[in-house]
DNA sequence: GTGAAAGCCGAACGATCGTTCGGTCAAGCG
DNA sequence: CGCTTGACCGAACGATCGTTCGGCTTTCAC
């Protein structure tokens, strides 16, 4: 029963990848099962021995993706010695995922609302877990005051501002798929640095905290081996 | 021929508003003309005396929206004395639009690719014009060095980094529609301040430039009367 | 008042959608 | 090696899609 399951799993992954590309191009309602058939070279009725329905494909696609994102981010964050480096590693992990699975990322951002309420809630739970990882990092960062000995009055960050900052961080991260073009915009590290700088010290700040940037970004290159990003081992949510 | 045209224009706006709500909920392919009929209380065939096709509705919706955004942003930017204030007014203009036309904003972000190539290019031209407004402001900001007398080595910003920063700014702005909830996240000014701060000086920077923040944000409250945001006067692109 | 024009709608058309059925075929376990 | 199991597919079903047709009603210019 081993070789059997392996082939089945591989077929499943192929279908999900083709579905991600098709949904990314036409949207969930715009993609037809016939498109998926043409893209995979399989017959139309084949998918229904792997998935219960078209909606099932979308759901498992999103669930797998968030599983991978959460696991990759959690591993990255635990490797860092300070909050600024944690932030960089979180961003780097996310950017790597986006550039390697652009279609999936587009689906995550666009098609969350296409699921029926029950399954939407399951995905939302995953999304909140991922959000929490980032918020905790930003919270630690605000408390540490960017590694400076003591936070000045200007450096204090209210809880509400922190939540807004987290949303804004995800805004930057969730938009990358739509504009990044490797030849003109550079590697994942270049993008990650830009997001990290804006989040940490903005575009033009000239201050002692700016040194923490270089420290975090250079330090992380030695810590952050390219994440494996393999699909999650199965298991119901 | 005046009262006639006025009623026609009002009907057109009502249809576009209902279409924005419907497309925001179900996506462009998910919205049906029958949904639109139910939402407006009109018959199914009525829309084809106002628009040539379903696609036409989407196109004009996006065109009107970008016209409004560009005009509102251009007006806001010209009112500011320095780059930091220009940035705040641009952000504020955008945030106001998002919070008042959340459905439209969602359509702009999600359904750009649903148009055929020719019309997609027209929308893209508008998008690039809007992008250019923001990039010019950030460029001026990088050159001015946040109002400080001279830019230090740390304050210099390369062109490539500037473009990435612009994309990241739009990432924050284009994500707001998906999370903002007035009772918990405050007014448009609160959101605009958060985005402005991250873009300018980041989350935790403690430096002289931070003073430019307060100056720009307080100054702008006297300059920035709530933008009119009325629909654009017609006229072919 | 009157004629032309425009908004409006019920009904229907062809196309295409997600899904199912019945059966073929190859592969892997006992 | 035989047999079961599951991947696979052609064909078809009912539903629903965007769009059109023909005619009815309203309304503004003259």
CSV table of C-alpha atoms (C1' of nucleotides) in Angstrom, one decimal, chain B residues 1 4 32-34 44 48 54, chain D residues 17-21 27-29:
chain,number,residue,atom,x,y,z
B,1,UNK,CA,-32.2,66.7,-23.3
B,4,UNK,CA,-32.9,62.8,-19.6
B,32,UNK,CA,-24.0,37.1,-12.4
B,33,UNK,CA,-26.1,39.6,-14.2
B,34,UNK,CA,-29.0,38.1,-12.4
B,44,UNK,CA,-32.2,41.4,-16.4
B,48,UNK,CA,-27.7,46.3,-21.8
B,54,UNK,CA,-20.8,42.6,-18.3
D,17,DC,C1',-24.4,31.6,-17.5
D,18,DG,C1',-24.3,36.2,-20.7
D,19,DT,C1',-26.8,37.9,-24.2
D,20,DT,C1',-30.7,39.1,-27.4
D,21,DC,C1',-35.2,39.8,-29.2
D,27,DT,C1',-41.0,60.9,-20.8
D,28,DC,C1',-39.1,64.9,-22.6
D,29,DA,C1',-38.6,68.2,-26.8
